[in-house]
Coordinates of C-alpha atoms in Angstrom, one line a residue:
X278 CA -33.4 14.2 -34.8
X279 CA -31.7 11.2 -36.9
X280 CA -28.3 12.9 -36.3
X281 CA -28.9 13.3 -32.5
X282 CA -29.8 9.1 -32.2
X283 CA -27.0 8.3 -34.1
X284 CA -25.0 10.2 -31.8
X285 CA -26.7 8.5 -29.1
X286 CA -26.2 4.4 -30.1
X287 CA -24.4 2.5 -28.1
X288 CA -21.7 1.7 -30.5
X289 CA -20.9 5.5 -30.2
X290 CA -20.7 6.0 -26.8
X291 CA -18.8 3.0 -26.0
X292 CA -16.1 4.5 -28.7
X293 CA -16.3 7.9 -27.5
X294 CA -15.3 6.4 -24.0
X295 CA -12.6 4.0 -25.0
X296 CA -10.8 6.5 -26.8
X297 CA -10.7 9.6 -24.1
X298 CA -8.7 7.9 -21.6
X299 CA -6.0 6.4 -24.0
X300 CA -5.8 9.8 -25.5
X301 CA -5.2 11.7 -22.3
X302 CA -4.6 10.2 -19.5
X303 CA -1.1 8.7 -19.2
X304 CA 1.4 11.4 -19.1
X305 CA 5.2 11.6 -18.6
X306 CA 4.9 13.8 -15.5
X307 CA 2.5 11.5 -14.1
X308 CA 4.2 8.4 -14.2
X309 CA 7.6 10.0 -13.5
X310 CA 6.3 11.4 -10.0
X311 CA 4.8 7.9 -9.5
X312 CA 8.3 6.3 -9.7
X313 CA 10.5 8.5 -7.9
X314 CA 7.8 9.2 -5.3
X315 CA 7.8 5.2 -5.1
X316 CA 11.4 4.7 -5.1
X317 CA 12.4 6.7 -1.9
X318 CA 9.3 5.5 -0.3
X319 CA 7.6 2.4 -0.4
X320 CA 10.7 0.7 -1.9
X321 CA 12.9 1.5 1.2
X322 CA 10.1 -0.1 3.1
X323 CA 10.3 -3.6 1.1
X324 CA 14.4 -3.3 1.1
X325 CA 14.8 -3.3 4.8
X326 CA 11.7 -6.6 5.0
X327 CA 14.3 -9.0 3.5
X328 CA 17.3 -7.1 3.9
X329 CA 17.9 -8.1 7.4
X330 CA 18.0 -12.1 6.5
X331 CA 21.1 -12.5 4.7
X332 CA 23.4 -10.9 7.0
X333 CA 21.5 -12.2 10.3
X334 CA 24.3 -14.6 11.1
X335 CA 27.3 -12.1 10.2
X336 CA 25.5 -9.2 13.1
X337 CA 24.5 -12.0 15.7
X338 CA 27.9 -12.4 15.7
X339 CA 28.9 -8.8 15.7
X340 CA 27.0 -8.3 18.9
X341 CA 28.5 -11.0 20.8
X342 CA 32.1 -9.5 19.7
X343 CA 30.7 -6.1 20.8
X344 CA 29.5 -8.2 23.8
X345 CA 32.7 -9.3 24.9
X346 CA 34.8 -6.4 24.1
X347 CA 32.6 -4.7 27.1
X348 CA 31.5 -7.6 29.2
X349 CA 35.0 -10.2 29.0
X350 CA 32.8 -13.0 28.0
X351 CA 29.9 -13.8 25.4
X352 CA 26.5 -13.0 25.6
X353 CA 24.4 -15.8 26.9
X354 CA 22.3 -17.0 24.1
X355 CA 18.4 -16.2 25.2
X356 CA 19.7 -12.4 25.7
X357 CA 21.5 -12.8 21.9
X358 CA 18.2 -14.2 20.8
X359 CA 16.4 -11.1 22.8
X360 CA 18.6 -8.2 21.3
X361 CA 17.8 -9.7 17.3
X362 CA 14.8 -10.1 18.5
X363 CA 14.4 -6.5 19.6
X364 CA 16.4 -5.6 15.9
X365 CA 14.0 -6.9 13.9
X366 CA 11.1 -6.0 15.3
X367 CA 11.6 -2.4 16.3
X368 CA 11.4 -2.0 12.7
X369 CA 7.1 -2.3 12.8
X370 CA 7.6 -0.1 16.2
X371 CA 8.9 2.5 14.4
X372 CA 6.5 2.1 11.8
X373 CA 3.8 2.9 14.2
X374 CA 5.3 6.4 15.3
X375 CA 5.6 7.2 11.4
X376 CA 1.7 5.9 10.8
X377 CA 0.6 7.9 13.9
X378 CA 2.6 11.4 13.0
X379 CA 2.1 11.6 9.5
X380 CA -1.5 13.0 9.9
X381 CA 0.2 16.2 10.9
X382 CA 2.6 15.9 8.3
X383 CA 0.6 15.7 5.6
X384 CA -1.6 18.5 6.9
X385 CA 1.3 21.0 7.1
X386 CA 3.9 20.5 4.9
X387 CA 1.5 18.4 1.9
X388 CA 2.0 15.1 0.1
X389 CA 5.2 16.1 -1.7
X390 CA 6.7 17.8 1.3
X391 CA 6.2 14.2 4.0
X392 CA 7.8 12.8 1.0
X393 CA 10.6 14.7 1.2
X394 CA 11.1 15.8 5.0
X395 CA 10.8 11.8 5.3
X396 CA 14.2 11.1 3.4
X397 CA 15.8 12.9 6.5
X398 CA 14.8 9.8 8.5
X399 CA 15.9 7.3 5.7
X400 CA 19.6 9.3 5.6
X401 CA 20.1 9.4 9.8
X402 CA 19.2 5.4 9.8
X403 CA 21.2 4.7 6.9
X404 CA 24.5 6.3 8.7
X405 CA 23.3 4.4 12.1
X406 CA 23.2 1.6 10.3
X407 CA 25.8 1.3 8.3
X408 CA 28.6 2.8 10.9
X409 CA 27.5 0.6 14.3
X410 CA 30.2 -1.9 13.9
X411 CA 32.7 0.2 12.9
X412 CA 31.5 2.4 16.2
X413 CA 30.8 -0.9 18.0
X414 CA 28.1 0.0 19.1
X415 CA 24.6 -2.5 18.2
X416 CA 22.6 0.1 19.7
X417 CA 23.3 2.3 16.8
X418 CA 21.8 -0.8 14.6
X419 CA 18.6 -1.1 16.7
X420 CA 18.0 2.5 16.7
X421 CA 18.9 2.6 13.1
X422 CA 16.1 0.0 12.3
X423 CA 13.7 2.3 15.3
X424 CA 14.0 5.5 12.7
X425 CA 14.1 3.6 9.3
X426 CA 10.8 2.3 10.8
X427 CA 9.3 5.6 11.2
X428 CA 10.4 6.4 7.5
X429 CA 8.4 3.5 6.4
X430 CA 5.3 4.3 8.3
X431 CA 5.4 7.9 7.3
X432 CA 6.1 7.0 3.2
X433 CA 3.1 3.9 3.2
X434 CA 0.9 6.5 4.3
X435 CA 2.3 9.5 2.5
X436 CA 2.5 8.0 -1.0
X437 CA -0.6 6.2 -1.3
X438 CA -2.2 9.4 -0.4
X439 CA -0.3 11.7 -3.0
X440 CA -0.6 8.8 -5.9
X441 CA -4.2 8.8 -5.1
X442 CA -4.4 12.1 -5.6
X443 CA -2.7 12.9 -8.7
X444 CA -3.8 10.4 -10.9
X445 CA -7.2 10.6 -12.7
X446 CA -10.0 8.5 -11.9
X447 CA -9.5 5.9 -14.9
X448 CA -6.3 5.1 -13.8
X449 CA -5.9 5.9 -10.1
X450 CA -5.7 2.1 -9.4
X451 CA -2.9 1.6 -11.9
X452 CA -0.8 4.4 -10.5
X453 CA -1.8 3.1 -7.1
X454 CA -0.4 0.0 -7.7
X455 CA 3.1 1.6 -7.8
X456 CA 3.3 1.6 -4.3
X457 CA 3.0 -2.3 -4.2
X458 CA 5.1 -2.7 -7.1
X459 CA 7.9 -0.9 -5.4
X460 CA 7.8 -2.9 -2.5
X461 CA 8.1 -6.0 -4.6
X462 CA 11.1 -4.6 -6.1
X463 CA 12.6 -3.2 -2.7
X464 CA 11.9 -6.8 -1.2
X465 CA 13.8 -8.5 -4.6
X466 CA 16.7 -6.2 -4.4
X467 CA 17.7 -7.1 -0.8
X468 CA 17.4 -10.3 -1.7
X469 CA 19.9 -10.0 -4.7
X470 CA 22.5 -7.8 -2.9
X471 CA 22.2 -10.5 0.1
X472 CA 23.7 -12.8 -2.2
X473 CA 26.9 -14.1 -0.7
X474 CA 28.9 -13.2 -4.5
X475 CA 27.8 -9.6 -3.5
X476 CA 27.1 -7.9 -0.1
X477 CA 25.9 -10.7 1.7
X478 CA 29.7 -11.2 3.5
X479 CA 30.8 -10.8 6.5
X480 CA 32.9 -8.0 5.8
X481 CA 30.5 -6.2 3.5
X482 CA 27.1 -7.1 5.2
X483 CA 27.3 -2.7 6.3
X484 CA 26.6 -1.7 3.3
X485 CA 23.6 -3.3 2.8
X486 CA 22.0 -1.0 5.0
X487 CA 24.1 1.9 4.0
X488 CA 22.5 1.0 0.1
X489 CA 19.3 2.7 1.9
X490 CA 20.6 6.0 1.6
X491 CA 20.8 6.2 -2.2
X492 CA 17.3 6.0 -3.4
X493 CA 16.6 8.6 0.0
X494 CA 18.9 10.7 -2.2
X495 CA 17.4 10.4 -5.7
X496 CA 14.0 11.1 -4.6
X497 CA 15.2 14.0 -2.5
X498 CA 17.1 15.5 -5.8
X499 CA 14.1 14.9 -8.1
X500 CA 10.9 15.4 -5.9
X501 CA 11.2 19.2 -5.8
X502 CA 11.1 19.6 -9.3
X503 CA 7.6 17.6 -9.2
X504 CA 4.4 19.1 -8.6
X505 CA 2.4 19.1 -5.5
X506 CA -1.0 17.1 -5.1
X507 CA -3.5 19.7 -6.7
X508 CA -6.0 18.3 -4.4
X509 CA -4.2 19.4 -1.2
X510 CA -3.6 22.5 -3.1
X511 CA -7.3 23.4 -4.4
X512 CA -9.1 22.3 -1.0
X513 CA -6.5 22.3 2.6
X514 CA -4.6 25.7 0.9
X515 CA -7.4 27.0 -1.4
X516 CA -4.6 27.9 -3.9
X517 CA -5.8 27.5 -7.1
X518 CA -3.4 28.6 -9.3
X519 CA -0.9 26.0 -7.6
X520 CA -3.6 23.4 -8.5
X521 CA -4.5 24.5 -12.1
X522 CA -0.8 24.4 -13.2
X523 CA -0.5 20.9 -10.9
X524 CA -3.4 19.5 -12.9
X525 CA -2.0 20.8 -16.4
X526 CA 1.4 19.4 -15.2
X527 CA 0.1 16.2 -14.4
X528 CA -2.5 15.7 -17.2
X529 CA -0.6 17.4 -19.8
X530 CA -3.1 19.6 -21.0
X531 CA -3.8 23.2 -21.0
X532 CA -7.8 23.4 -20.7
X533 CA -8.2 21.5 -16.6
X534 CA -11.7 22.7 -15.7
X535 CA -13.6 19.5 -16.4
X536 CA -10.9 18.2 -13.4
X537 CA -11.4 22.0 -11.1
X538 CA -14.9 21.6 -11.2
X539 CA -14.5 17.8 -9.9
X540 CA -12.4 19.0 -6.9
X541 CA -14.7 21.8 -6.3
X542 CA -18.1 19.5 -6.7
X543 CA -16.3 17.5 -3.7
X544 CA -15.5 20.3 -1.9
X545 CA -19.0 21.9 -2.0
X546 CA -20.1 18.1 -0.7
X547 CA -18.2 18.6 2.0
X548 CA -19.7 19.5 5.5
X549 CA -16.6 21.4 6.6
X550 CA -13.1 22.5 5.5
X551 CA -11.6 21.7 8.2
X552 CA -9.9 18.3 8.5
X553 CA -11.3 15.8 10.3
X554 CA -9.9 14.4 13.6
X555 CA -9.3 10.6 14.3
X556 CA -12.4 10.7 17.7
X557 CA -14.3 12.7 14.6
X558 CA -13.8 10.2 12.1
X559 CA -15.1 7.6 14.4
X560 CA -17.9 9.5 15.9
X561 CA -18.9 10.7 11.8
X562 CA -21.9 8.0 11.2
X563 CA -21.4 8.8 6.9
X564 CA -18.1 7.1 7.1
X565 CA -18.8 4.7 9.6
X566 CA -18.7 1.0 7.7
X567 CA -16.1 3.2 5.1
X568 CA -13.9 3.1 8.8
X569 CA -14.7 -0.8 9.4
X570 CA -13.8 -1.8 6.2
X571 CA -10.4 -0.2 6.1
X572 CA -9.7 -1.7 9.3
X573 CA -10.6 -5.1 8.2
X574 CA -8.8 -4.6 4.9
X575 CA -5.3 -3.6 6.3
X576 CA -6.0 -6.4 9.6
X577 CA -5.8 -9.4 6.7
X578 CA -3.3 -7.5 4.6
X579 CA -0.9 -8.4 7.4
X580 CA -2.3 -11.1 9.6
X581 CA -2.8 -13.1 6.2
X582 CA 0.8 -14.4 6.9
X583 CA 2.9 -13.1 3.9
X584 CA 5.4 -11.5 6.3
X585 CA 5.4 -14.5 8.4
X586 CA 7.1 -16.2 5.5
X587 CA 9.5 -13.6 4.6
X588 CA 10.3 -12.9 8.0
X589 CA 11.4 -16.9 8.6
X590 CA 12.0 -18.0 4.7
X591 CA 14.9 -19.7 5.3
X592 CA 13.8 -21.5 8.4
X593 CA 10.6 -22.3 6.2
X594 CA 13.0 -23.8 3.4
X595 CA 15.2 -25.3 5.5
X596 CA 12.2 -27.7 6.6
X597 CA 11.2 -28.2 3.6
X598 CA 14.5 -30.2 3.1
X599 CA 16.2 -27.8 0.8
X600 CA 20.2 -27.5 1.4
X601 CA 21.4 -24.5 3.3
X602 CA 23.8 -23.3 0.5
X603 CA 20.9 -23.2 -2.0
X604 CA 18.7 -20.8 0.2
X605 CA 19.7 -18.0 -1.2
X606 CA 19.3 -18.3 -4.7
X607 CA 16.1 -20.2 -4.0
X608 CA 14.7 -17.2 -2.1
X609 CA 14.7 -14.8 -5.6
X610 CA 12.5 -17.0 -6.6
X611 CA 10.1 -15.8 -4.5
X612 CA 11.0 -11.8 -4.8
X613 CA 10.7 -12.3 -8.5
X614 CA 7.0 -14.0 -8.6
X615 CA 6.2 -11.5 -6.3
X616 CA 7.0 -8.5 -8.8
X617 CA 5.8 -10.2 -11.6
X618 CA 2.7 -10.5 -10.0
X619 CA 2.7 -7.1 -8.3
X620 CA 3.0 -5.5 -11.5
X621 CA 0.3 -8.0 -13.5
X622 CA -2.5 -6.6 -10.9
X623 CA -1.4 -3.2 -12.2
X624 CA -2.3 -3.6 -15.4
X625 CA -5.6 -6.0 -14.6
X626 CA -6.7 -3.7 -11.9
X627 CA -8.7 -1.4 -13.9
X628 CA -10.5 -4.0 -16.3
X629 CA -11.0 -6.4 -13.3
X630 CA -11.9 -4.0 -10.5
X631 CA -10.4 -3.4 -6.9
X632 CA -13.3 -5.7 -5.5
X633 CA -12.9 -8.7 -7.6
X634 CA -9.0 -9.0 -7.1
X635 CA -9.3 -8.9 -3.7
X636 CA -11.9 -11.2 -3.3
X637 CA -9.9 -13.5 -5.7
X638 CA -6.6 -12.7 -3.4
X639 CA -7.8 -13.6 -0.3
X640 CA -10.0 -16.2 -1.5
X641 CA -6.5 -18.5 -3.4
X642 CA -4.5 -17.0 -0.3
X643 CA -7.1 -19.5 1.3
X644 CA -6.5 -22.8 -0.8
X645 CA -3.3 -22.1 -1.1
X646 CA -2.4 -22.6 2.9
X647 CA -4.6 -25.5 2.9
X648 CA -2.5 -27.3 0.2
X649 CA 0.3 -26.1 2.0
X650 CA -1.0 -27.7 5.4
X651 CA -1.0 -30.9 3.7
X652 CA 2.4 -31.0 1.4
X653 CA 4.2 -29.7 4.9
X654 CA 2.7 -33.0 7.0
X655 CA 3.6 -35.5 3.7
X656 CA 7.2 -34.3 3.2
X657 CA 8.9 -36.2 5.9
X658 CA 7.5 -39.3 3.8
X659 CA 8.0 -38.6 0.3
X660 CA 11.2 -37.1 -1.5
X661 CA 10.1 -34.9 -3.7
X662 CA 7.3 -33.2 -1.7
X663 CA 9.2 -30.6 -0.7
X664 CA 9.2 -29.3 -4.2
X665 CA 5.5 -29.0 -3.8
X666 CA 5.6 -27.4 -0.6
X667 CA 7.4 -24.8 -2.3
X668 CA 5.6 -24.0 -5.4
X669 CA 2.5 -24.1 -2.8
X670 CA 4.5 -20.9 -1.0
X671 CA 5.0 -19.1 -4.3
X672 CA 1.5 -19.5 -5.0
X673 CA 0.4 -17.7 -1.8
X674 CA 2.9 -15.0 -2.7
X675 CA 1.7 -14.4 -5.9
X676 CA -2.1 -14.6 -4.8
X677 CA -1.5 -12.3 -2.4
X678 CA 0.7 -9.3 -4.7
X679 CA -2.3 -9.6 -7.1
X680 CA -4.7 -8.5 -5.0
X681 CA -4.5 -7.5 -1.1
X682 CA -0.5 -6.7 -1.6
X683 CA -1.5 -3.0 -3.4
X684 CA -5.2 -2.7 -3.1
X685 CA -5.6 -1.7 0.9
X686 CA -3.8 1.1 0.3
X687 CA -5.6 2.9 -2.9
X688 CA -8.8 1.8 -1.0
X689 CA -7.9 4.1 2.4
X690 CA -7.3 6.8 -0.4
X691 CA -10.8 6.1 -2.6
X692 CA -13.2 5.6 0.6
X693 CA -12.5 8.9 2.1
X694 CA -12.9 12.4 1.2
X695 CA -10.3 15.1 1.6
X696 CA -11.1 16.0 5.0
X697 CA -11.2 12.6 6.1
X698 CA -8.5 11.2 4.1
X699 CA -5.3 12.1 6.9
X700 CA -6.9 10.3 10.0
X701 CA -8.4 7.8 8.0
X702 CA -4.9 6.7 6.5
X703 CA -3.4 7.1 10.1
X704 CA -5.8 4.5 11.1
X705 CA -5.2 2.6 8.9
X706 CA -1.4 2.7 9.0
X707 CA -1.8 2.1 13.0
X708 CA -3.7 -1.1 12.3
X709 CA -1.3 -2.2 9.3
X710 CA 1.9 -1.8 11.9
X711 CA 0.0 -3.1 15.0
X712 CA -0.8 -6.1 12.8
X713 CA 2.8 -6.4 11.4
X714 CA 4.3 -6.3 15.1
X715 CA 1.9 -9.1 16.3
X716 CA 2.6 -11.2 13.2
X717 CA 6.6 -11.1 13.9
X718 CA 6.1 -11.5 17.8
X719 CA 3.4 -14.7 17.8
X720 CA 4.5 -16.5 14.5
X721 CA 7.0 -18.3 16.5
X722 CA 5.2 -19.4 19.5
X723 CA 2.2 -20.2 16.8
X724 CA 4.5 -22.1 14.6
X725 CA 6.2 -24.2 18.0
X726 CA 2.3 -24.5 19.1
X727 CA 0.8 -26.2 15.9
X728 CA 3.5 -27.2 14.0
X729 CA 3.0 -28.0 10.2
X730 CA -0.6 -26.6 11.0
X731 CA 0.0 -23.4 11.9
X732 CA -0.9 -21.6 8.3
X733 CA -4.1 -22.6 8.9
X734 CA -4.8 -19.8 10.8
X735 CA -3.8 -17.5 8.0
X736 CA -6.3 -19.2 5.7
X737 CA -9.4 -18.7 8.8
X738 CA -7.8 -14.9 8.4
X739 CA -7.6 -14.8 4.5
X740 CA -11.4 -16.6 4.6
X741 CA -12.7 -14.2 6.4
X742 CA -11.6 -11.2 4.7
X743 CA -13.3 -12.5 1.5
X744 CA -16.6 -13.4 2.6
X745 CA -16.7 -9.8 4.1
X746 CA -15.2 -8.3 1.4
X747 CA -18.0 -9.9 -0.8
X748 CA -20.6 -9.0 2.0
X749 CA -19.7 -5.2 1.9
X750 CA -16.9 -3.9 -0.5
X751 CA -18.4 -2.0 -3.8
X752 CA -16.4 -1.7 -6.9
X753 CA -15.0 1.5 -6.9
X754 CA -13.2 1.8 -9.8
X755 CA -14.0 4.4 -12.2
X756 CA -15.7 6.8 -9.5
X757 CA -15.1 10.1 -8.1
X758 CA -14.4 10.0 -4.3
X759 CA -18.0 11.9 -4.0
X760 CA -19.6 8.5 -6.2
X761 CA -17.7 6.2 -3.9
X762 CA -18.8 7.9 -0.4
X763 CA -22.4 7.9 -1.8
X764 CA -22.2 4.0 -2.5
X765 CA -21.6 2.9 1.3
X766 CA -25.3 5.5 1.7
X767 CA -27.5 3.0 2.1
X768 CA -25.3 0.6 4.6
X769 CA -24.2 3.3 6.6
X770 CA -28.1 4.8 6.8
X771 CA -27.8 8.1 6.2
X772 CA -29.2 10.0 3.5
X773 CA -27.9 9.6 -0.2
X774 CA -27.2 12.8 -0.2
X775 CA -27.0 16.2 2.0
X776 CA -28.0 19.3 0.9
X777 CA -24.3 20.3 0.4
X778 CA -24.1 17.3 -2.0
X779 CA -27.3 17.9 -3.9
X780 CA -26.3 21.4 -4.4
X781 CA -22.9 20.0 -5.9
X782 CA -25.1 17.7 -8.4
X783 CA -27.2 20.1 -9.6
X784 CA -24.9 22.8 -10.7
X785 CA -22.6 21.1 -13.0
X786 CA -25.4 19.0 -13.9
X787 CA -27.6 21.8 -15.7
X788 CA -26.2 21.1 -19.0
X789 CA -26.4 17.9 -18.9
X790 CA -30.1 17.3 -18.2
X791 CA -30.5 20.4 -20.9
X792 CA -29.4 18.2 -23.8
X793 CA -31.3 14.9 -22.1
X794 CA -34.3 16.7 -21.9
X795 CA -33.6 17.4 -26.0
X796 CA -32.8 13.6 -26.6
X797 CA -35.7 12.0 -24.5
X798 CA -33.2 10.2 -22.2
X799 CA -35.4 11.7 -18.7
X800 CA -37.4 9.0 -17.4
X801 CA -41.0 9.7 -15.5
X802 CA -39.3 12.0 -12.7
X803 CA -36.9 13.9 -14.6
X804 CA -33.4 12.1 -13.4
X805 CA -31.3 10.6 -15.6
X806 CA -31.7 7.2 -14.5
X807 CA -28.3 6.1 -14.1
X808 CA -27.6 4.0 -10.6
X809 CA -24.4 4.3 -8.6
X810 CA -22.5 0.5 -8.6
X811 CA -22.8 -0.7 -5.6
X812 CA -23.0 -4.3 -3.8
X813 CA -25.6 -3.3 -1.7

């Protein structure tokens, strides 16, 4: 009896658990199929948001040439304004057909194979891209940035799903957080090559979108050699050899069974097999405020205004009285803080929680804009308030890459079972690029409408996320998907668990109430007493 409580203190438990996951967890395979599933994913997708800024001037130009060379005279000026217009933009169209297809991607050729069938897209753009002007032909550059579009909807569905998948539940929000660090560095990099000493020429500004094709390349090489999501392979294929070696390969670790009976505990707590369809996600009343929250989430990730200021940067520093020639070099600046703090949320993000770093995001998002407001409406008057404008617009950056820059898309992954998990991320990816197009269509008018006031609209959005965030988002770090589904329970007022789900609990938890029973841990009604986290 005295050896069994001195198992049982605190102080033993709480070493027991902090020296399992730093033991086991991190592997070389895992981290390695993070990166390179990054790099020819969500990286291409932050490349082509700022790579379109420094050689702007350089293809307006090329399409009046191409203008005149079919028309004998230049293009009016509203219809040059219309077809860059159309360039930029059909970027988040694209992005839409990718988000609304990859749900049958996913389904039939897996996580790893989207991944890879998407570099396809990200090679064809690249060439479309890269060889309009010497085929003068600017329709080869808008349907260039139509299908590299499509890529990027496709891969910010795709990889958040496989990372969420592959990792273990300790960490899954670190290895998450690749995807938003590799769109940090993908924005920073066509920053860097837009540099006028480098690609950012007239007579070099092609290969800045022919660069596109090289990490499309790397990932295509490497991926194959990677395993598949052992999830996918365990519950949509029911082939579990594929997932036992997947898990060993990922965990690096012979003896997986603790992790198979996971996957199969959630697949016994499934009502069907079968994946759910989007009118049967929204009909599904279990998932219902799982659905609303997503929706919200993704809404302020991009109606909070980030992309507003990296799609007009320089317009934004040019009225805040900085010269033109230092716009460039300036605008790193902002690439790098937003890495830095990309990459600081990943390694907070388990110790602080996906919750509280949202909350926090949204919440400094909020004063930040306000300051802003105020800075913008004083520079005319005073010299150096410009500076202070600035630094207010690398504060909203890096307030928003610590929190609601990554976190949106491990939460689509974490709220939803398997079955749900395709349509809900195709939801989710329709709202993301539905917001993104609005953003990049309204800003404008918005900005010409309310002047130096106009961010303070993003801050009502930004506010509002965090109170309801706070309102109705648990923590869900830590859990299984099962434990996470069973926290929204109570809000979405359905039973804490069906009899699918308390058939899952009791098996694997036999043993366990065995040797609670032998320690006196049971209270009055034989449970074990410990309560799901849960805001509610």
């Amino acid at each position: 009896m005295d050896k069994t409580e001195e198992i049982h203190t605190p102080e033993n438990e709480n070493a027991h658990k902090t020296y399992k996951p730093v033991e086991r967890i991190w592997t070389a395979r895992l981290v390695i199929s993070s990166f390179f599933g990054a790099l020819g994913s969500s990286y291409l997708y932050g490349y082509n948001l700022s790579v379109v800024n420094a050689p702007s001037s350089y293809v307006k130009a090329f399409y009046n040439q191409t203008w005149i060379e079919r028309y004998d005279h230049p293009i009016e000026a509203g219809s040059l304004t219309i077809l860059w217009s159309v360039t930029v933009s059909i970027f988040a169209v694209g992005g839409l057909f990718g988000a609304v297809g990859v749900h049958l991607l996913v389904k039939y050729v897996g996580r790893k194979g989207t991944l890879l069938l998407n570099n396809a897209f990200a090679v064809i753009a690249s060439l479309l891209l890269a060889l309009g002007e010497l085929a003068g032909s600017f329709e080869m550059l808008i349907l260039g940035r139509f299908i590299i579009g499509i890529d990027s909807g496709i891969a910010l569905s795709a990889l958040p799903m496989y990372l969420g998948e592959i990792s273990p539940k300790q960490i899954r929000g670190s290895i998450g957080q690749f995807n938003s660090i590799f769109i940090c560095v993908g924005v920073f990099t066509g920053q860097v090559l837009g540099l006028p000493e480098l690609l950012g020429q007239e007579s070099h500004w092609n290969f800045l979108f022919g660069f596109i094709m090289l990490p499309a390349l790397v990932q295509l090489f490497v991926l194959p050699f990677l395993p598949e999501s052992p999830r996918y392979l365990l519950m949509e294929k029911q082939d579990s050899i594929g997932a036992k070696k997947a898990f060993q390969a990922f965990l690096g670790k012979d003896d997986v069974s603790e992790e198979m009976d996971e996957v199969h505990a959630e697949l016994r707590a499934q009502n069907t097999l079968q994946l759910i369809s989007i009118m049967g996600l929204f009909r599904d009343r279990s998932v219902r405020w799982q659905i609303i929250t997503v929706i919200v989430t993704m809404a302020c990730y991009q109606l909070c205004g980030l992309n507003a200021i990296w799609f007009y940067t320089n317009s934004i520093l040019k009225e805040a009285g900085f010269a033109n020639e230092l716009i460039p070099y300036i605008t790193l600046s902002t690439g790098g803080i937003e890495t830095l703090a990309a990459v600081l949320s990943g390694l907070v993000i388990e110790r602080v929680g996906r919750r509280q770093l949202l909350i926090a995001g949204f919440g400094a998002m909020t004063v930040c804009y306000g300051v802003l407001t105020i800075f913008l409406n004083f520079q005319s008057t005073v010299s150096w308030m410009p500076y202070l404008s600035f630094t207010s617009i690398l504060a909203v950056i890096a307030s928003f890459c610590i929190g609601p820059g990554g976190i949106p898309f491990i939460l689509t992954g974490e709220l939803f079972e398997q079955s749900y998990r395709p349509a809900a991320f195709m939801i989710a990816g329709t709202v993301n690029w539905l917001s993104n197009f609005a953003v990049g269509l309204f800003f404008p008018f918005i900005q010409e409408a309310f002047g130096n006031y106009c961010f303070l609209a993003f801050a009502i959005i930004c506010l509002g996320g965090a109170i309801y965030l706070y309102i109705i988002l648990p923590e869900t770090k830590n859990k299984t998907f099962v434990e996470i589904s069973q926290c929204f329970s109570k809000i979405n007022k359905v039973s804490f668990c069906s009899p699918a789900e308390e058939e899952m609990q009791c098996i694997p938890a036999v043993k366990m109430m065995e040797k609670e029973e032998q320690t006196g841990t049971l209270n009055e009604d034989g449970k074990n007493g410990i309560e799901t986290e849960s805001s509610f």
